[in-house]
Amino acid sequence: MNDELRYLSTRVTKGLMSRRDFIGRAAALGVTAAMANAMIASQVRADGPKKGGTLRMAAQGGSTTDSLDPALATNTVALQAARFWGEPLVELDDDGGITGKVAESFEGSDDATTWRFKLRQGIAFSNGQDVTAEDVVETLDRHAGEDTKSGALGLLRDIQDVRADGDTVEIILKSPNADLPYLMTDYHLMIQPGGGKDDPTAAIGTGPYIMKDVDMGVRFVAEKNPNYWGDLGNAETIEMLVLNDNTARVAALQSGQVDLIDRVPPRTAGLVARAPNITVHQTSGPGHYVFIMHCNTAPFDNNDLRLALKHAINRQEMVDKILFGYGSVGNDTPINASYPFYTEFEQREFDPEKAKFHFDKAGVDGPVLLRTSENSFPGAVDASALFQQSCQAAGIPLEIKREPNDGYWSEVWNVQPFCTSYWGGRPTQDQMFSTAYQSSADWNDTRFFNEQFDQLLVAARAELDQAKRTQMYADMGTLLRDEGGLICPMFNDFIEASSDRVAGFIEGVKGFSLMHNYAPMRMWVV
Amino acid sequence: MMQLLIQRLALGLLLLILVSILIFAGTMILPGDVAQQILGQSATPEALANLRAELGLNEPPLTRYFDWLGGILTGDLGTALTSGRSISEDIGRRLSNTLFLAFWAAVIAVPLAIFLGLLAVRYKDRWPDKLISAVTLTTISIPEFMIGYVLIYWISIQLGWFPSVAIINDGMSVWQKLDAIAVPVIVLTLVVLAHMMRMTRAAILNVMQSAYIETAELKGLGMLKIIRKHAFPNAIAPIVNVVMLNLAYLVVGVVVVEVVFAYPGMGQYLVDHVSKRDVPVVQACGLIFAAVYIGLNLIADLVSILTNPRLRHPK
């Protein structure tokens, strides 16, 4: 960077010069506004985090019906709120690895059936109580118990026993699992005093903030936990508004009422980014939009029909027109580069010839019925229409039935043989596959029953050799891609935006949206 | 007159009971079930079964209806299935927010509509009349969320006068609250203005055809004085009726405006619970909305009776 520009950008961050003036001067030196903004941002970052102030954010997905009980968290707002006050045993790091939270370190036995988590010394819950191994045992017990409603129940099914041993928690599994630490990062599994059995909604944990004011579906206020053990949490106060309406959320950012928002609609992200004081952040993640066929239901039990439809979809067009470029093409497996043991396959392309060949071979007569609804993923109805057109090019008659949003997840998805849907993804292949593609999976929404796949899944779970494991996942990916019921045209990026009142957004953090929901704690008020 | 009053009240109560039956039946036939909606797409069968048993969804509907009705009569609306919180408490807060917004919208809209109506009559068929009609009919024709977005763009983003998010909380002073709700109040005013204004205009014009107005004119009274002293009192009944309808709308019909401005009122509360199949809350909200509607219409009836000597002193 040119010396003069560097000098000017420090003046801006010190408040001696306005951003508008800076952009003007930068333009005179032949620098575009976008680059000038990036310069200021990097200068702000170089100055380092500032403590104090109120960070105001707005998020989508909250509802008045939410609960502070982490076991019942189902949407991003509930998850975000849980991150303020609570912490799991371990957490994903920026690159998708594992880092300690309540547990300082962990180790698995050689056969990956026994895992020991050593707790961090001298940390306390926000009510002053010390964290003990019993609290962890009770927490896991509450989520795995007989009468639990916890969203984490499915993850904990393979646990045989959890034991407290001094400051260590020992987890014994029914079958080997090399990914157990990943399961412990689940956001439902916030460690609570006594496991939260007495008062699951107390919002008491070891997190960097303490909930001050909670109005479900409306507003959350969290204040810095003065006794937090780590260095998370720059703002003194975080105020999170629930703004479910896209336009309202973007307007709140534009009018300066909030500093950070999630889920900028792809359609308007380009316009939002044009404002000089707003930066749009694009992060690729494991989330994907899908068309799913039941492999055991006629006519989709015919693999030729499945292949025909897989060849008849124009993936790039979907990314361009449905995601407006904020995403990447899929390859008919639920896995992309955001997973740890990813292997790239040859990309399946839109090929009307091949599609026609397989369709004729399948010998299906009459149109293929696809069900969709506006809430199955943003733009699902439009995507279905695009699919219909590309099918037409291959001579496949596709009929679209639009279903009501209301009741879609109970009446259509996982019930009807061909419909649109979405997946948020999981941190590891093992979780994604055992959630939705294993024969016995709870949500085997493609009715994929493949013995070889199941065997590979179990074998890979116990395999500690990374290279062998990568190869197994590659083989499973090939099976899914060529025989499965999943048509995955696109992976959607997370699109978030922040104003220049805050700084510190780190691009490319793995996990959920908003830097795995740590953005409000890691960013700071300028 | 007493008899008439009692009759009206009894009719209102009967209507409420009928509505309660309808609401109860209506919520039973919604597709999907509560447990599935609460736990979302990622619910396991075990978790679903556990939740269903806990929520008492296996009881027969008739039992649930009478339990519910009994609870309401004793002032207990029950607890929300989804969050386990007291419905009476939550609704109390939400309803007061809704009434706060409706009150300020009404305080501005009602006098303004009546004033504009009178003005339109005074200058009937001349440019002020045409201008008032054109503007108010335009604002009523545009969907309210559209007006909301346009005003957010101009007032909040371009001019920066008032905030675009109308979230209010107990920690705010009255002035801060008024500042927060300024834009939604303007939107609601624009939405309800036309109906009341047109009705005022029509009702007074109707009266103006009467012989006694001609007499007043022949006696040499000024136009405004005739309207104020002779025409308006006789046009009150239809005007009050339409005002009450609009007040009812301000309380029960502003879901869309609430969503656009993220206002924590009854509408958003109801919608959230409908989508989660939280039947007790939906039923309670439905009943309260029905009560507001019936109550305001009852008031309109009573005002018509009180302002009409023929009804006040029946032969």
PDB file of N, CA and C in Angstrom, chain A residues 443-511:
ATOM      1  N   TRP A 443     -33.476 -39.311   9.634  1.00  0.00           N
ATOM      2  CA  TRP A 443     -34.073 -38.515   8.554  1.00  0.00           C
ATOM      3  C   TRP A 443     -33.510 -38.965   7.220  1.00  0.00           C
ATOM      4  N   ASN A 444     -33.660 -40.239   6.939  1.00  0.00           N
ATOM      5  CA  ASN A 444     -33.214 -40.766   5.653  1.00  0.00           C
ATOM      6  C   ASN A 444     -34.215 -40.291   4.603  1.00  0.00           C
ATOM      7  N   ASP A 445     -34.114 -39.023   4.254  1.00  0.00           N
ATOM      8  CA  ASP A 445     -35.168 -38.424   3.427  1.00  0.00           C
ATOM      9  C   ASP A 445     -35.051 -38.789   1.949  1.00  0.00           C
ATOM     10  N   THR A 446     -34.014 -39.560   1.580  1.00  0.00           N
ATOM     11  CA  THR A 446     -33.964 -40.068   0.212  1.00  0.00           C
ATOM     12  C   THR A 446     -34.229 -41.580   0.197  1.00  0.00           C
ATOM     13  N   ARG A 447     -34.563 -42.131   1.351  1.00  0.00           N
ATOM     14  CA  ARG A 447     -34.827 -43.580   1.472  1.00  0.00           C
ATOM     15  C   ARG A 447     -33.700 -44.372   0.801  1.00  0.00           C
ATOM     16  N   PHE A 448     -32.463 -44.016   1.188  1.00  0.00           N
ATOM     17  CA  PHE A 448     -31.289 -44.625   0.591  1.00  0.00           C
ATOM     18  C   PHE A 448     -30.868 -45.807   1.464  1.00  0.00           C
ATOM     19  N   PHE A 449     -31.024 -47.015   0.946  1.00  0.00           N
ATOM     20  CA  PHE A 449     -30.657 -48.199   1.717  1.00  0.00           C
ATOM     21  C   PHE A 449     -29.557 -48.928   0.959  1.00  0.00           C
ATOM     22  N   ASN A 450     -28.323 -48.780   1.432  1.00  0.00           N
ATOM     23  CA  ASN A 450     -27.200 -49.357   0.708  1.00  0.00           C
ATOM     24  C   ASN A 450     -26.250 -49.974   1.717  1.00  0.00           C
ATOM     25  N   GLU A 451     -26.146 -51.289   1.643  1.00  0.00           N
ATOM     26  CA  GLU A 451     -25.371 -52.020   2.633  1.00  0.00           C
ATOM     27  C   GLU A 451     -23.901 -51.604   2.629  1.00  0.00           C
ATOM     28  N   GLN A 452     -23.364 -51.497   1.412  1.00  0.00           N
ATOM     29  CA  GLN A 452     -21.956 -51.139   1.282  1.00  0.00           C
ATOM     30  C   GLN A 452     -21.680 -49.773   1.928  1.00  0.00           C
ATOM     31  N   PHE A 453     -22.611 -48.866   1.685  1.00  0.00           N
ATOM     32  CA  PHE A 453     -22.502 -47.518   2.247  1.00  0.00           C
ATOM     33  C   PHE A 453     -22.496 -47.582   3.777  1.00  0.00           C
ATOM     34  N   ASP A 454     -23.434 -48.346   4.329  1.00  0.00           N
ATOM     35  CA  ASP A 454     -23.532 -48.467   5.784  1.00  0.00           C
ATOM     36  C   ASP A 454     -22.257 -49.045   6.385  1.00  0.00           C
ATOM     37  N   GLN A 455     -21.710 -50.080   5.711  1.00  0.00           N
ATOM     38  CA  GLN A 455     -20.483 -50.713   6.219  1.00  0.00           C
ATOM     39  C   GLN A 455     -19.323 -49.730   6.204  1.00  0.00           C
ATOM     40  N   LEU A 456     -19.215 -49.012   5.095  1.00  0.00           N
ATOM     41  CA  LEU A 456     -18.142 -48.015   4.990  1.00  0.00           C
ATOM     42  C   LEU A 456     -18.270 -46.953   6.072  1.00  0.00           C
ATOM     43  N   LEU A 457     -19.518 -46.560   6.352  1.00  0.00           N
ATOM     44  CA  LEU A 457     -19.751 -45.503   7.333  1.00  0.00           C
ATOM     45  C   LEU A 457     -19.243 -45.929   8.702  1.00  0.00           C
ATOM     46  N   VAL A 458     -19.588 -47.159   9.091  1.00  0.00           N
ATOM     47  CA  VAL A 458     -19.173 -47.656  10.405  1.00  0.00           C
ATOM     48  C   VAL A 458     -17.658 -47.828  10.446  1.00  0.00           C
ATOM     49  N   ALA A 459     -17.102 -48.335   9.341  1.00  0.00           N
ATOM     50  CA  ALA A 459     -15.659 -48.552   9.301  1.00  0.00           C
ATOM     51  C   ALA A 459     -14.906 -47.226   9.374  1.00  0.00           C
ATOM     52  N   ALA A 460     -15.406 -46.225   8.637  1.00  0.00           N
ATOM     53  CA  ALA A 460     -14.728 -44.930   8.606  1.00  0.00           C
ATOM     54  C   ALA A 460     -14.777 -44.270   9.978  1.00  0.00           C
ATOM     55  N   ARG A 461     -15.872 -44.490  10.694  1.00  0.00           N
ATOM     56  CA  ARG A 461     -16.052 -43.875  12.000  1.00  0.00           C
ATOM     57  C   ARG A 461     -14.966 -44.358  12.967  1.00  0.00           C
ATOM     58  N   ALA A 462     -14.559 -45.628  12.804  1.00  0.00           N
ATOM     59  CA  ALA A 462     -13.577 -46.199  13.718  1.00  0.00           C
ATOM     60  C   ALA A 462     -12.154 -46.020  13.207  1.00  0.00           C
ATOM     61  N   GLU A 463     -12.003 -45.512  11.996  1.00  0.00           N
ATOM     62  CA  GLU A 463     -10.690 -45.443  11.365  1.00  0.00           C
ATOM     63  C   GLU A 463      -9.932 -44.193  11.814  1.00  0.00           C
ATOM     64  N   LEU A 464      -8.763 -44.386  12.429  1.00  0.00           N
ATOM     65  CA  LEU A 464      -7.995 -43.231  12.882  1.00  0.00           C
ATOM     66  C   LEU A 464      -6.960 -42.796  11.846  1.00  0.00           C
ATOM     67  N   ASP A 465      -6.720 -43.638  10.843  1.00  0.00           N
ATOM     68  CA  ASP A 465      -5.782 -43.290   9.773  1.00  0.00           C
ATOM     69  C   ASP A 465      -6.471 -42.317   8.802  1.00  0.00           C
ATOM     70  N   GLN A 466      -5.967 -41.086   8.768  1.00  0.00           N
ATOM     71  CA  GLN A 466      -6.644 -40.032   7.997  1.00  0.00           C
ATOM     72  C   GLN A 466      -6.772 -40.369   6.514  1.00  0.00           C
ATOM     73  N   ALA A 467      -5.684 -40.930   5.931  1.00  0.00           N
ATOM     74  CA  ALA A 467      -5.696 -41.191   4.494  1.00  0.00           C
ATOM     75  C   ALA A 467      -6.738 -42.246   4.154  1.00  0.00           C
ATOM     76  N   LYS A 468      -6.767 -43.305   4.950  1.00  0.00           N
ATOM     77  CA  LYS A 468      -7.744 -44.374   4.700  1.00  0.00           C
ATOM     78  C   LYS A 468      -9.160 -43.834   4.851  1.00  0.00           C
ATOM     79  N   ARG A 469      -9.325 -42.981   5.871  1.00  0.00           N
ATOM     80  CA  ARG A 469     -10.639 -42.440   6.141  1.00  0.00           C
ATOM     81  C   ARG A 469     -11.109 -41.568   4.970  1.00  0.00           C
ATOM     82  N   THR A 470     -10.191 -40.747   4.477  1.00  0.00           N
ATOM     83  CA  THR A 470     -10.524 -39.876   3.344  1.00  0.00           C
ATOM     84  C   THR A 470     -10.981 -40.718   2.153  1.00  0.00           C
ATOM     85  N   GLN A 471     -10.257 -41.830   1.915  1.00  0.00           N
ATOM     86  CA  GLN A 471     -10.610 -42.694   0.791  1.00  0.00           C
ATOM     87  C   GLN A 471     -12.000 -43.299   0.985  1.00  0.00           C
ATOM     88  N   MET A 472     -12.297 -43.709   2.228  1.00  0.00           N
ATOM     89  CA  MET A 472     -13.621 -44.300   2.491  1.00  0.00           C
ATOM     90  C   MET A 472     -14.729 -43.286   2.216  1.00  0.00           C
ATOM     91  N   TYR A 473     -14.524 -42.040   2.662  1.00  0.00           N
ATOM     92  CA  TYR A 473     -15.554 -41.033   2.429  1.00  0.00           C
ATOM     93  C   TYR A 473     -15.693 -40.733   0.938  1.00  0.00           C
ATOM     94  N   ALA A 474     -14.576 -40.816   0.221  1.00  0.00           N
ATOM     95  CA  ALA A 474     -14.645 -40.600  -1.225  1.00  0.00           C
ATOM     96  C   ALA A 474     -15.482 -41.701  -1.872  1.00  0.00           C
ATOM     97  N   ASP A 475     -15.260 -42.959  -1.432  1.00  0.00           N
ATOM     98  CA  ASP A 475     -16.038 -44.072  -1.980  1.00  0.00           C
ATOM     99  C   ASP A 475     -17.522 -43.905  -1.673  1.00  0.00           C
ATOM    100  N   MET A 476     -17.812 -43.461  -0.452  1.00  0.00           N
ATOM    101  CA  MET A 476     -19.214 -43.274  -0.082  1.00  0.00           C
ATOM    102  C   MET A 476     -19.841 -42.163  -0.921  1.00  0.00           C
ATOM    103  N   GLY A 477     -19.059 -41.106  -1.153  1.00  0.00           N
ATOM    104  CA  GLY A 477     -19.544 -40.015  -1.976  1.00  0.00           C
ATOM    105  C   GLY A 477     -19.903 -40.500  -3.376  1.00  0.00           C
ATOM    106  N   THR A 478     -19.050 -41.383  -3.922  1.00  0.00           N
ATOM    107  CA  THR A 478     -19.313 -41.905  -5.263  1.00  0.00           C
ATOM    108  C   THR A 478     -20.597 -42.725  -5.275  1.00  0.00           C
ATOM    109  N   LEU A 479     -20.780 -43.542  -4.239  1.00  0.00           N
ATOM    110  CA  LEU A 479     -22.005 -44.347  -4.152  1.00  0.00           C
ATOM    111  C   LEU A 479     -23.241 -43.454  -4.157  1.00  0.00           C
ATOM    112  N   LEU A 480     -23.176 -42.415  -3.316  1.00  0.00           N
ATOM    113  CA  LEU A 480     -24.319 -41.510  -3.192  1.00  0.00           C
ATOM    114  C   LEU A 480     -24.591 -40.802  -4.511  1.00  0.00           C
ATOM    115  N   ARG A 481     -23.506 -40.364  -5.109  1.00  0.00           N
ATOM    116  CA  ARG A 481     -23.620 -39.559  -6.318  1.00  0.00           C
ATOM    117  C   ARG A 481     -24.218 -40.385  -7.456  1.00  0.00           C
ATOM    118  N   ASP A 482     -23.815 -41.651  -7.555  1.00  0.00           N
ATOM    119  CA  ASP A 482     -24.262 -42.457  -8.683  1.00  0.00           C
ATOM    120  C   ASP A 482     -25.517 -43.268  -8.404  1.00  0.00           C
ATOM    121  N   GLU A 483     -25.826 -43.514  -7.134  1.00  0.00           N
ATOM    122  CA  GLU A 483     -26.986 -44.346  -6.843  1.00  0.00           C
ATOM    123  C   GLU A 483     -28.000 -43.679  -5.918  1.00  0.00           C
ATOM    124  N   GLY A 484     -27.602 -42.615  -5.261  1.00  0.00           N
ATOM    125  CA  GLY A 484     -28.465 -42.010  -4.249  1.00  0.00           C
ATOM    126  C   GLY A 484     -29.654 -41.269  -4.816  1.00  0.00           C
ATOM    127  N   GLY A 485     -30.497 -40.776  -3.915  1.00  0.00           N
ATOM    128  CA  GLY A 485     -31.706 -40.066  -4.331  1.00  0.00           C
ATOM    129  C   GLY A 485     -31.564 -38.558  -4.224  1.00  0.00           C
ATOM    130  N   LEU A 486     -30.342 -38.116  -4.007  1.00  0.00           N
ATOM    131  CA  LEU A 486     -30.126 -36.695  -3.781  1.00  0.00           C
ATOM    132  C   LEU A 486     -29.691 -35.987  -5.061  1.00  0.00           C
ATOM    133  N   ILE A 487     -30.433 -34.941  -5.422  1.00  0.00           N
ATOM    134  CA  ILE A 487     -29.959 -34.045  -6.477  1.00  0.00           C
ATOM    135  C   ILE A 487     -29.552 -32.770  -5.768  1.00  0.00           C
ATOM    136  N   CYS A 488     -28.253 -32.509  -5.750  1.00  0.00           N
ATOM    137  CA  CYS A 488     -27.773 -31.332  -5.023  1.00  0.00           C
ATOM    138  C   CYS A 488     -27.177 -30.341  -6.009  1.00  0.00           C
ATOM    139  N   PRO A 489     -27.984 -29.380  -6.464  1.00  0.00           N
ATOM    140  CA  PRO A 489     -27.477 -28.453  -7.474  1.00  0.00           C
ATOM    141  C   PRO A 489     -26.569 -27.365  -6.901  1.00  0.00           C
ATOM    142  N   MET A 490     -26.753 -27.028  -5.612  1.00  0.00           N
ATOM    143  CA  MET A 490     -25.976 -25.864  -5.144  1.00  0.00           C
ATOM    144  C   MET A 490     -25.769 -25.852  -3.638  1.00  0.00           C
ATOM    145  N   PHE A 491     -24.618 -25.307  -3.254  1.00  0.00           N
ATOM    146  CA  PHE A 491     -24.319 -25.000  -1.863  1.00  0.00           C
ATOM    147  C   PHE A 491     -24.474 -23.502  -1.691  1.00  0.00           C
ATOM    148  N   ASN A 492     -25.273 -23.108  -0.710  1.00  0.00           N
ATOM    149  CA  ASN A 492     -25.518 -21.686  -0.521  1.00  0.00           C
ATOM    150  C   ASN A 492     -24.512 -21.086   0.450  1.00  0.00           C
ATOM    151  N   ASP A 493     -23.985 -19.916   0.097  1.00  0.00           N
ATOM    152  CA  ASP A 493     -23.064 -19.223   1.003  1.00  0.00           C
ATOM    153  C   ASP A 493     -23.845 -18.516   2.096  1.00  0.00           C
ATOM    154  N   PHE A 494     -23.177 -18.283   3.216  1.00  0.00           N
ATOM    155  CA  PHE A 494     -23.748 -17.378   4.216  1.00  0.00           C
ATOM    156  C   PHE A 494     -23.448 -15.963   3.747  1.00  0.00           C
ATOM    157  N   ILE A 495     -24.459 -15.101   3.755  1.00  0.00           N
ATOM    158  CA  ILE A 495     -24.227 -13.702   3.383  1.00  0.00           C
ATOM    159  C   ILE A 495     -24.610 -12.845   4.580  1.00  0.00           C
ATOM    160  N   GLU A 496     -23.644 -12.142   5.112  1.00  0.00           N
ATOM    161  CA  GLU A 496     -23.880 -11.285   6.264  1.00  0.00           C
ATOM    162  C   GLU A 496     -23.371  -9.892   5.943  1.00  0.00           C
ATOM    163  N   ALA A 497     -23.775  -8.923   6.730  1.00  0.00           N
ATOM    164  CA  ALA A 497     -23.303  -7.569   6.466  1.00  0.00           C
ATOM    165  C   ALA A 497     -23.078  -6.833   7.770  1.00  0.00           C
ATOM    166  N   SER A 498     -22.054  -5.978   7.781  1.00  0.00           N
ATOM    167  CA  SER A 498     -21.809  -5.174   8.974  1.00  0.00           C
ATOM    168  C   SER A 498     -21.553  -3.734   8.550  1.00  0.00           C
ATOM    169  N   SER A 499     -21.790  -2.812   9.476  1.00  0.00           N
ATOM    170  CA  SER A 499     -21.540  -1.405   9.183  1.00  0.00           C
ATOM    171  C   SER A 499     -20.135  -1.055   9.670  1.00  0.00           C
ATOM    172  N   ASP A 500     -19.668   0.139   9.339  1.00  0.00           N
ATOM    173  CA  ASP A 500     -18.303   0.490   9.747  1.00  0.00           C
ATOM    174  C   ASP A 500     -18.243   0.932  11.203  1.00  0.00           C
ATOM    175  N   ARG A 501     -19.353   0.810  11.917  1.00  0.00           N
ATOM    176  CA  ARG A 501     -19.328   1.100  13.357  1.00  0.00           C
ATOM    177  C   ARG A 501     -18.676  -0.060  14.120  1.00  0.00           C
ATOM    178  N   VAL A 502     -18.625  -1.237  13.450  1.00  0.00           N
ATOM    179  CA  VAL A 502     -17.990  -2.394  14.085  1.00  0.00           C
ATOM    180  C   VAL A 502     -16.903  -2.931  13.164  1.00  0.00           C
ATOM    181  N   ALA A 503     -15.983  -3.666  13.742  1.00  0.00           N
ATOM    182  CA  ALA A 503     -14.892  -4.228  12.951  1.00  0.00           C
ATOM    183  C   ALA A 503     -14.514  -5.591  13.506  1.00  0.00           C
ATOM    184  N   GLY A 504     -13.707  -6.296  12.742  1.00  0.00           N
ATOM    185  CA  GLY A 504     -13.173  -7.557  13.247  1.00  0.00           C
ATOM    186  C   GLY A 504     -13.805  -8.785  12.644  1.00  0.00           C
ATOM    187  N   PHE A 505     -14.592  -8.631  11.571  1.00  0.00           N
ATOM    188  CA  PHE A 505     -15.163  -9.812  10.938  1.00  0.00           C
ATOM    189  C   PHE A 505     -14.042 -10.595  10.266  1.00  0.00           C
ATOM    190  N   ILE A 506     -13.977 -11.875  10.545  1.00  0.00           N
ATOM    191  CA  ILE A 506     -12.941 -12.711   9.930  1.00  0.00           C
ATOM    192  C   ILE A 506     -13.591 -13.543   8.839  1.00  0.00           C
ATOM    193  N   GLU A 507     -13.064 -13.430   7.624  1.00  0.00           N
ATOM    194  CA  GLU A 507     -13.658 -14.147   6.497  1.00  0.00           C
ATOM    195  C   GLU A 507     -13.274 -15.621   6.550  1.00  0.00           C
ATOM    196  N   GLY A 508     -14.180 -16.459   6.107  1.00  0.00           N
ATOM    197  CA  GLY A 508     -13.847 -17.863   5.900  1.00  0.00           C
ATOM    198  C   GLY A 508     -13.837 -18.741   7.134  1.00  0.00           C
ATOM    199  N   VAL A 509     -14.459 -18.285   8.225  1.00  0.00           N
ATOM    200  CA  VAL A 509     -14.535 -19.134   9.412  1.00  0.00           C
ATOM    201  C   VAL A 509     -15.495 -20.285   9.135  1.00  0.00           C
ATOM    202  N   LYS A 510     -15.099 -21.496   9.479  1.00  0.00           N
ATOM    203  CA  LYS A 510     -15.955 -22.660   9.211  1.00  0.00           C
ATOM    204  C   LYS A 510     -17.057 -22.757  10.253  1.00  0.00           C
ATOM    205  N   GLY A 511     -18.107 -23.491   9.891  1.00  0.00           N
ATOM    206  CA  GLY A 511     -19.190 -23.695  10.842  1.00  0.00           C
ATOM    207  C   GLY A 511     -20.448 -22.985  10.399  1.00  0.00           C
TER     208      GLY A 511
END
